[in-house]
Amino acid sequence: MVTTYAVVRGTELSTPSRVASILNRNVSALRSGPSYWLVLFSGFFEPVLYLLSIGVGVGALIGNIEIGDKALGYAAFVAPAMLAVSAMSGALAETTFNFFFKFKYVKTYDGMLATPLKPTDIAIGELGWAMLRGSLYTGCFLIVMIAMNLTTPFWALAAFPATMLVGLAFGAVGMAISTMIRGWQDFDLVFTGQFAMFLFSGTFSPVQNYPLAVEILIGLTPLYHAVELVRGLATGVLGWGMLVNVAYLALMTVAGLMVASRRMAKMLLA
Amino acid sequence: MTQEPLIYARDLVKKFGDFTAVNGIDLEVAPGEAFGFLGPNGAGKSSTMRMIGCVSTPTSGELRILGMDPVRDGSRIRGRLGVCPQLDNLDPDLTVFENLTTYARYFGIPRSEGRRRAAELLEFVQLTEKADGKVEPLSGGMKRRLTIARAMVNEPDLVLLDEPTTGLDPQARHLLWERLFRLKQAGTTLVLTTHYMDEAEQLCDRLVVMDGGKIVAEGSPRHLIDTYSTKEVVELRFGSDTPASYVDKLEGIGDRLDPLPDRLLLYSADGEGAVSEVHRRGYTPSSVLVRRSTLEDVFLILTGRTLVD
C-alpha cells in the first residue's frame, strides 16, 4: 500500500473540475445499464406524440393562428410549445425523481460531500446534467420540426440555446423543490402543477383567449415565459418581450440553484 | 520530535437544537495512531466523527484537523481524509470498479491514476473478481470492504471509520480487521468508533470511552482495564436463585459485585482466592468461571447497564 503518487496534494480543486467530476459520474451511470436509456427514450416520445395528435390531428380542424404579423399553421404554433415542454420535462425528470432518490435514499450526495466536493458543486453538476438531458430531447425534437417543415434550420439553431436556458430554469427550481419534498406522495403535487402549466401556458391556444385575470395569472407562471421565448425564436417572430422571458428564466436558474445548495448544506451538513 | 496532532480538539461541543450530542470534549490524535471512540449508542461518537470529517460544523470549541480549520478549509481537509460511514452509501448505478474510479475523480485524481488505484485497492480488499458487477448483489461484508477501499482511493492521511463492522458476520469482521490491521501497520492513521469491545482491543492503540456526549475515560485498552476494572472477574451462577439475592451474602469479597439477571460478577485481583472465600462462607454456586478482565467490563462499569437506544 505504500506507494508514491505524483498527484499534487493539499491544493484545492477548481470549481469546474469538481463539477466535471459529477458529470463524469452521471456519464458512467449512463454507460453501465440499459435502464436509464429506456427512461431517456420514453421522455423524448411524449411531446412528439402530443405534436402529432393535437398539433397535426386537432390542428386539421383549426385555422391559422396569428403570431405578430405572421399567420402560423396550428402544428407550427403547437410545436415550439412542445419543444419548451420537452426541455422542461427532461430537466425536471432529472432534478425531481432522480435527484430525490440520490438525495434521500441511496445517499449519493452524502458520499460526495465526504470528498472535496461542496453542495454548490453538486447542485451545479446535477443541474448541468439535467440541462443536457433536456437538450438531448430538444435537439431531437428540433430535427423532427425541421423534417415536418415546422421551422427552418436557422431558427432551429436560434431556438436551441433558448431550450437550454429553459432546462436550466426548470431543473434548478425542480431541484430546490426536491430538497423540500417529504416523500414520494409530494411528487403528485409537483406533477399536477407541471400538467396544469403544460395545458394552459399558451401551449395549445394563445393566452389572449382567456379572461384578462387568467391571462395575467398565466403570465406569472414559468412555462409561459419558456413557451413565449422558444416560440418567438423557432418561428422567427422576435420581440422585446423576449428579454423579459430570458430574465425570468435566468432568475429561476439562479434562485433555484441557491435554494437547492443551501438546503443541501443544511440537511446533509448538519 | 513531536509531530503536530492530526486531530486537535478543545472543549468541542455539538448541539442539535436543545439536544447536546457532544458536550465539551478534548482530543489529540497523533500521526500513525489507531484511535478509538468507544461508547453506547447516542454517546456522541458519530457526531464527533462527522465534525472531524468536516461534514458537520462544531457549535463551539476549537477543532483543527491536519492543522487546518474545518470551517474555512473543509474542502481541502476532506481531500486528505478517507471516510467509511456507518451506513454504506456506495453508488448503485455504478459497477464496483467505477465506484472507485468516479470517487477518485471527486478528489481530482487523474483518470489513469484512478484506474490504477482502483485495481490495486480491489486487490487489497479481495474484490477483484467482482470489479465489473454492480454493488447491489454484494454481501454486507463485501460492501463494507468496498467502502473501505473507496475511503483509501485518495491515499488519505487520516481514515475515519464509523462502526466499521456493525452488522457483519464473524468471518466478515475478522477479514475486515485483518485488512485494517494491515493499514495500521503501513502507518495509516485510523480513527474508529465502535461499541464492540473486541474490535477496540484488536485495533486501537488508544481509545476514549464516551457517554452522554462526554469523554469518561481515556487510555490504551490495557490501561483502561487496569484503571477501571480488577485483574480478574469471577462469574458465578446459582441455579434458579436470583443472583441479586447473593449480593449481601458475598459482601466484602473482591472489590465489587455486579448482579446480572443470570449471573453475579465478582471483580477481584485474585479470582481463585475469591472463589475459595465464597465456598468458605458455605455457598456452592452451580457454575464458576474465573476470567481476565476485558474492555467490556470497563465499558459496563463506566457507562452502566441502562439501555440507551
CSV table of C-alpha atoms in Angstrom, one decimal, chain A residues 5-249:
chain,number,residue,atom,x,y,z
A,5,TYR,CA,1.8,9.2,-6.4
A,6,ALA,CA,2.5,12.2,-8.5
A,7,VAL,CA,-0.7,14.0,-7.7
A,8,VAL,CA,-0.3,17.3,-6.1
A,9,ARG,CA,-1.9,17.2,-2.7
A,10,GLY,CA,-3.5,19.7,-0.4
A,11,THR,CA,-4.3,22.2,-3.2
A,12,GLU,CA,-7.9,23.0,-3.6
A,13,LEU,CA,-9.6,21.7,-6.8
A,14,SER,CA,-11.2,24.3,-9.1
A,15,THR,CA,-14.9,24.6,-9.3
A,16,PRO,CA,-15.1,23.5,-12.9
A,17,SER,CA,-13.1,20.3,-12.2
A,18,ARG,CA,-15.3,19.5,-9.2
A,19,VAL,CA,-18.5,20.0,-11.3
A,20,ALA,CA,-16.9,17.9,-14.1
A,21,SER,CA,-16.4,15.0,-11.7
A,22,ILE,CA,-20.1,14.9,-11.1
A,23,LEU,CA,-20.9,14.9,-14.8
A,24,ASN,CA,-18.3,12.1,-15.1
A,25,ARG,CA,-20.3,10.2,-12.5
A,26,ASN,CA,-23.5,10.5,-14.5
A,27,VAL,CA,-21.9,9.5,-17.7
A,28,SER,CA,-20.6,6.4,-16.0
A,29,ALA,CA,-24.1,5.6,-14.7
A,30,LEU,CA,-25.4,6.1,-18.2
A,31,ARG,CA,-22.9,3.6,-19.6
A,32,SER,CA,-23.5,1.0,-17.0
A,33,GLY,CA,-27.0,-0.1,-17.8
A,34,PRO,CA,-29.9,-0.1,-20.2
A,35,SER,CA,-32.5,1.1,-17.7
A,36,TYR,CA,-31.5,4.7,-17.9
A,37,TRP,CA,-31.7,4.6,-21.7
A,38,LEU,CA,-35.2,3.4,-21.5
A,39,VAL,CA,-36.2,6.4,-19.4
A,40,LEU,CA,-34.5,8.7,-21.8
A,41,PHE,CA,-36.3,7.1,-24.7
A,42,SER,CA,-39.8,7.4,-23.3
A,43,GLY,CA,-39.1,11.1,-22.3
A,44,PHE,CA,-38.4,12.0,-25.9
A,45,PHE,CA,-41.6,10.5,-27.3
A,46,GLU,CA,-44.2,12.1,-25.1
A,47,PRO,CA,-44.0,15.6,-26.7
A,48,VAL,CA,-43.7,14.1,-30.2
A,49,LEU,CA,-46.9,12.2,-29.6
A,50,TYR,CA,-48.7,15.4,-28.5
A,51,LEU,CA,-47.4,17.2,-31.5
A,52,LEU,CA,-48.8,14.5,-33.8
A,53,SER,CA,-52.1,14.0,-32.1
A,54,ILE,CA,-53.0,17.6,-31.2
A,55,GLY,CA,-50.8,19.7,-33.3
A,56,VAL,CA,-51.4,17.8,-36.5
A,57,GLY,CA,-54.6,15.9,-35.7
A,58,VAL,CA,-56.7,18.5,-34.0
A,59,GLY,CA,-54.8,21.2,-36.0
A,60,ALA,CA,-56.5,19.9,-39.1
A,61,LEU,CA,-59.8,21.2,-37.7
A,62,ILE,CA,-58.4,24.6,-36.8
A,63,GLY,CA,-57.4,27.5,-39.0
A,64,ASN,CA,-54.2,29.5,-38.8
A,65,ILE,CA,-53.1,31.4,-35.7
A,66,GLU,CA,-51.7,34.9,-35.9
A,67,ILE,CA,-48.4,35.4,-34.1
A,68,GLY,CA,-47.2,39.0,-34.5
A,69,ASP,CA,-47.7,39.7,-38.2
A,70,LYS,CA,-47.3,36.0,-39.2
A,71,ALA,CA,-50.1,33.5,-39.7
A,72,LEU,CA,-49.0,30.1,-38.5
A,73,GLY,CA,-50.5,26.7,-39.1
A,74,TYR,CA,-51.7,25.1,-35.9
A,75,ALA,CA,-49.0,22.5,-35.8
A,76,ALA,CA,-46.3,25.2,-36.2
A,77,PHE,CA,-47.9,27.0,-33.3
A,78,VAL,CA,-48.0,24.0,-31.0
A,79,ALA,CA,-44.6,22.5,-32.0
A,80,PRO,CA,-42.4,25.2,-30.2
A,81,ALA,CA,-44.5,24.9,-27.1
A,82,MET,CA,-43.9,21.1,-27.1
A,83,LEU,CA,-40.2,21.9,-27.6
A,84,ALA,CA,-40.2,24.1,-24.5
A,85,VAL,CA,-42.2,21.3,-22.7
A,86,SER,CA,-39.5,18.7,-23.6
A,87,ALA,CA,-36.8,21.0,-22.2
A,88,MET,CA,-38.8,21.4,-19.1
A,89,SER,CA,-39.8,17.8,-18.5
A,90,GLY,CA,-36.3,16.4,-19.5
A,91,ALA,CA,-34.6,18.6,-16.9
A,92,LEU,CA,-37.3,18.2,-14.3
A,93,ALA,CA,-37.3,14.4,-14.5
A,94,GLU,CA,-33.6,14.5,-13.6
A,95,THR,CA,-33.8,17.0,-10.8
A,96,THR,CA,-37.0,15.7,-9.2
A,97,PHE,CA,-37.2,11.9,-9.3
A,98,ASN,CA,-33.5,11.1,-9.8
A,99,PHE,CA,-32.2,13.8,-7.6
A,100,PHE,CA,-34.6,12.9,-4.7
A,101,PHE,CA,-33.7,9.3,-5.0
A,102,LYS,CA,-30.0,10.1,-4.7
A,103,PHE,CA,-30.6,12.7,-2.1
A,104,LYS,CA,-32.8,10.8,0.3
A,105,TYR,CA,-32.5,7.1,-0.4
A,106,VAL,CA,-29.1,6.0,-1.8
A,107,LYS,CA,-27.3,8.9,-0.1
A,108,THR,CA,-25.1,9.5,-3.2
A,109,TYR,CA,-24.6,13.1,-2.0
A,110,ASP,CA,-23.5,12.1,1.5
A,111,GLY,CA,-20.8,10.1,-0.2
A,112,MET,CA,-19.8,13.0,-2.4
A,113,LEU,CA,-19.7,15.5,0.5
A,114,ALA,CA,-17.1,13.4,2.3
A,115,THR,CA,-14.8,14.4,-0.6
A,116,PRO,CA,-13.6,17.9,-1.6
A,117,LEU,CA,-17.0,18.5,-3.3
A,118,LYS,CA,-19.3,21.1,-1.9
A,119,PRO,CA,-23.1,21.4,-2.1
A,120,THR,CA,-22.9,24.1,-4.7
A,121,ASP,CA,-20.7,21.9,-6.9
A,122,ILE,CA,-23.2,19.1,-6.6
A,123,ALA,CA,-26.1,21.4,-7.4
A,124,ILE,CA,-24.4,22.9,-10.4
A,125,GLY,CA,-23.2,19.5,-11.7
A,126,GLU,CA,-26.6,17.9,-11.4
A,127,LEU,CA,-28.3,20.8,-13.0
A,128,GLY,CA,-25.8,20.8,-15.8
A,129,TRP,CA,-26.6,17.1,-16.4
A,130,ALA,CA,-30.3,17.8,-16.2
A,131,MET,CA,-30.0,20.5,-18.8
A,132,LEU,CA,-28.0,18.2,-21.1
A,133,ARG,CA,-30.8,15.6,-20.8
A,134,GLY,CA,-33.4,18.2,-21.7
A,135,SER,CA,-31.2,19.4,-24.6
A,136,LEU,CA,-30.9,15.8,-25.9
A,137,TYR,CA,-34.7,15.9,-26.2
A,138,THR,CA,-35.0,19.3,-27.7
A,139,GLY,CA,-32.2,18.6,-30.2
A,140,CYS,CA,-34.0,15.6,-31.4
A,141,PHE,CA,-37.3,17.4,-31.4
A,142,LEU,CA,-35.9,20.3,-33.4
A,143,ILE,CA,-34.8,17.8,-36.1
A,144,VAL,CA,-38.4,16.4,-36.1
A,145,MET,CA,-39.7,20.0,-36.5
A,146,ILE,CA,-37.3,20.7,-39.4
A,147,ALA,CA,-38.3,17.4,-41.0
A,148,MET,CA,-42.0,18.4,-40.7
A,149,ASN,CA,-41.3,21.8,-42.1
A,150,LEU,CA,-42.4,23.5,-38.8
A,151,THR,CA,-39.3,25.6,-38.5
A,152,THR,CA,-36.1,26.3,-40.5
A,153,PRO,CA,-32.6,25.1,-39.7
A,154,PHE,CA,-31.6,28.7,-39.0
A,155,TRP,CA,-34.4,29.3,-36.5
A,156,ALA,CA,-33.9,25.8,-35.0
A,157,LEU,CA,-30.3,26.8,-34.2
A,158,ALA,CA,-31.5,30.0,-32.6
A,159,ALA,CA,-34.1,28.2,-30.5
A,160,PHE,CA,-31.8,25.5,-29.3
A,161,PRO,CA,-29.8,27.7,-26.8
A,162,ALA,CA,-33.2,29.0,-25.5
A,163,THR,CA,-34.3,25.4,-24.7
A,164,MET,CA,-31.0,25.0,-22.8
A,165,LEU,CA,-32.0,28.0,-20.7
A,166,VAL,CA,-35.5,26.6,-20.2
A,167,GLY,CA,-33.8,23.3,-19.0
A,168,LEU,CA,-31.6,25.2,-16.5
A,169,ALA,CA,-34.5,27.2,-15.2
A,170,PHE,CA,-36.9,24.3,-14.6
A,171,GLY,CA,-34.1,22.0,-13.5
A,172,ALA,CA,-32.9,24.4,-10.8
A,173,VAL,CA,-36.4,25.1,-9.5
A,174,GLY,CA,-37.2,21.4,-9.5
A,175,MET,CA,-34.0,20.7,-7.5
A,176,ALA,CA,-34.9,23.3,-5.0
A,177,ILE,CA,-38.4,21.7,-4.6
A,178,SER,CA,-36.9,18.3,-4.3
A,179,THR,CA,-34.9,19.3,-1.3
A,180,MET,CA,-38.2,20.2,0.4
A,181,ILE,CA,-40.2,17.2,-0.6
A,182,ARG,CA,-41.1,14.8,2.3
A,183,GLY,CA,-41.9,11.7,0.3
A,184,TRP,CA,-43.0,10.3,-3.0
A,185,GLN,CA,-46.6,11.4,-2.4
A,186,ASP,CA,-45.5,15.1,-2.6
A,187,PHE,CA,-44.4,14.5,-6.2
A,188,ASP,CA,-48.0,14.2,-7.1
A,189,LEU,CA,-48.4,17.9,-6.3
A,190,VAL,CA,-45.4,18.7,-8.4
A,191,PHE,CA,-46.8,16.7,-11.4
A,192,THR,CA,-50.2,18.3,-11.1
A,193,GLY,CA,-48.6,21.7,-11.2
A,194,GLN,CA,-46.5,20.6,-14.2
A,195,PHE,CA,-49.5,19.3,-16.0
A,196,ALA,CA,-51.6,22.4,-15.4
A,197,MET,CA,-48.7,24.5,-16.8
A,198,PHE,CA,-48.5,22.1,-19.7
A,199,LEU,CA,-52.1,22.7,-20.6
A,200,PHE,CA,-52.5,26.5,-20.1
A,201,SER,CA,-49.2,28.2,-20.7
A,202,GLY,CA,-50.1,29.3,-24.3
A,203,THR,CA,-49.2,25.8,-25.3
A,204,PHE,CA,-52.3,24.8,-27.2
A,205,SER,CA,-54.1,28.2,-27.6
A,206,PRO,CA,-53.0,31.8,-27.3
A,207,VAL,CA,-53.3,33.1,-23.8
A,208,GLN,CA,-55.3,36.1,-25.1
A,209,ASN,CA,-58.2,33.7,-25.5
A,210,TYR,CA,-58.6,33.6,-21.7
A,211,PRO,CA,-60.2,36.2,-19.5
A,212,LEU,CA,-57.8,39.0,-18.6
A,213,ALA,CA,-57.3,37.9,-15.0
A,214,VAL,CA,-56.4,34.4,-16.1
A,215,GLU,CA,-54.1,35.8,-18.8
A,216,ILE,CA,-52.3,37.8,-16.1
A,217,LEU,CA,-52.1,34.8,-13.9
A,218,ILE,CA,-50.6,32.7,-16.7
A,219,GLY,CA,-48.2,35.5,-17.4
A,220,LEU,CA,-46.7,34.9,-13.9
A,221,THR,CA,-46.0,31.2,-14.4
A,222,PRO,CA,-42.7,29.9,-15.7
A,223,LEU,CA,-43.7,27.7,-18.6
A,224,TYR,CA,-45.5,30.7,-20.2
A,225,HIS,CA,-42.2,32.5,-20.4
A,226,ALA,CA,-40.4,29.4,-21.7
A,227,VAL,CA,-43.0,28.9,-24.5
A,228,GLU,CA,-43.0,32.6,-25.5
A,229,LEU,CA,-39.2,32.7,-25.8
A,230,VAL,CA,-38.9,29.4,-27.6
A,231,ARG,CA,-41.9,30.1,-29.9
A,232,GLY,CA,-40.5,33.5,-30.8
A,233,LEU,CA,-37.2,32.0,-31.9
A,234,ALA,CA,-38.5,28.9,-33.5
A,235,THR,CA,-41.0,30.9,-35.7
A,236,GLY,CA,-38.7,33.8,-36.2
A,237,VAL,CA,-41.1,36.3,-34.7
A,238,LEU,CA,-38.9,38.4,-32.4
A,239,GLY,CA,-39.9,41.0,-29.8
A,240,TRP,CA,-38.5,42.9,-26.9
A,241,GLY,CA,-40.8,40.9,-24.6
A,242,MET,CA,-38.4,38.0,-25.1
A,243,LEU,CA,-35.8,39.8,-22.9
A,244,VAL,CA,-38.3,39.6,-20.1
A,245,ASN,CA,-38.7,35.9,-20.8
A,246,VAL,CA,-34.9,35.4,-20.6
A,247,ALA,CA,-34.6,37.4,-17.4
A,248,TYR,CA,-37.4,35.4,-15.8
A,249,LEU,CA,-35.8,32.1,-16.7
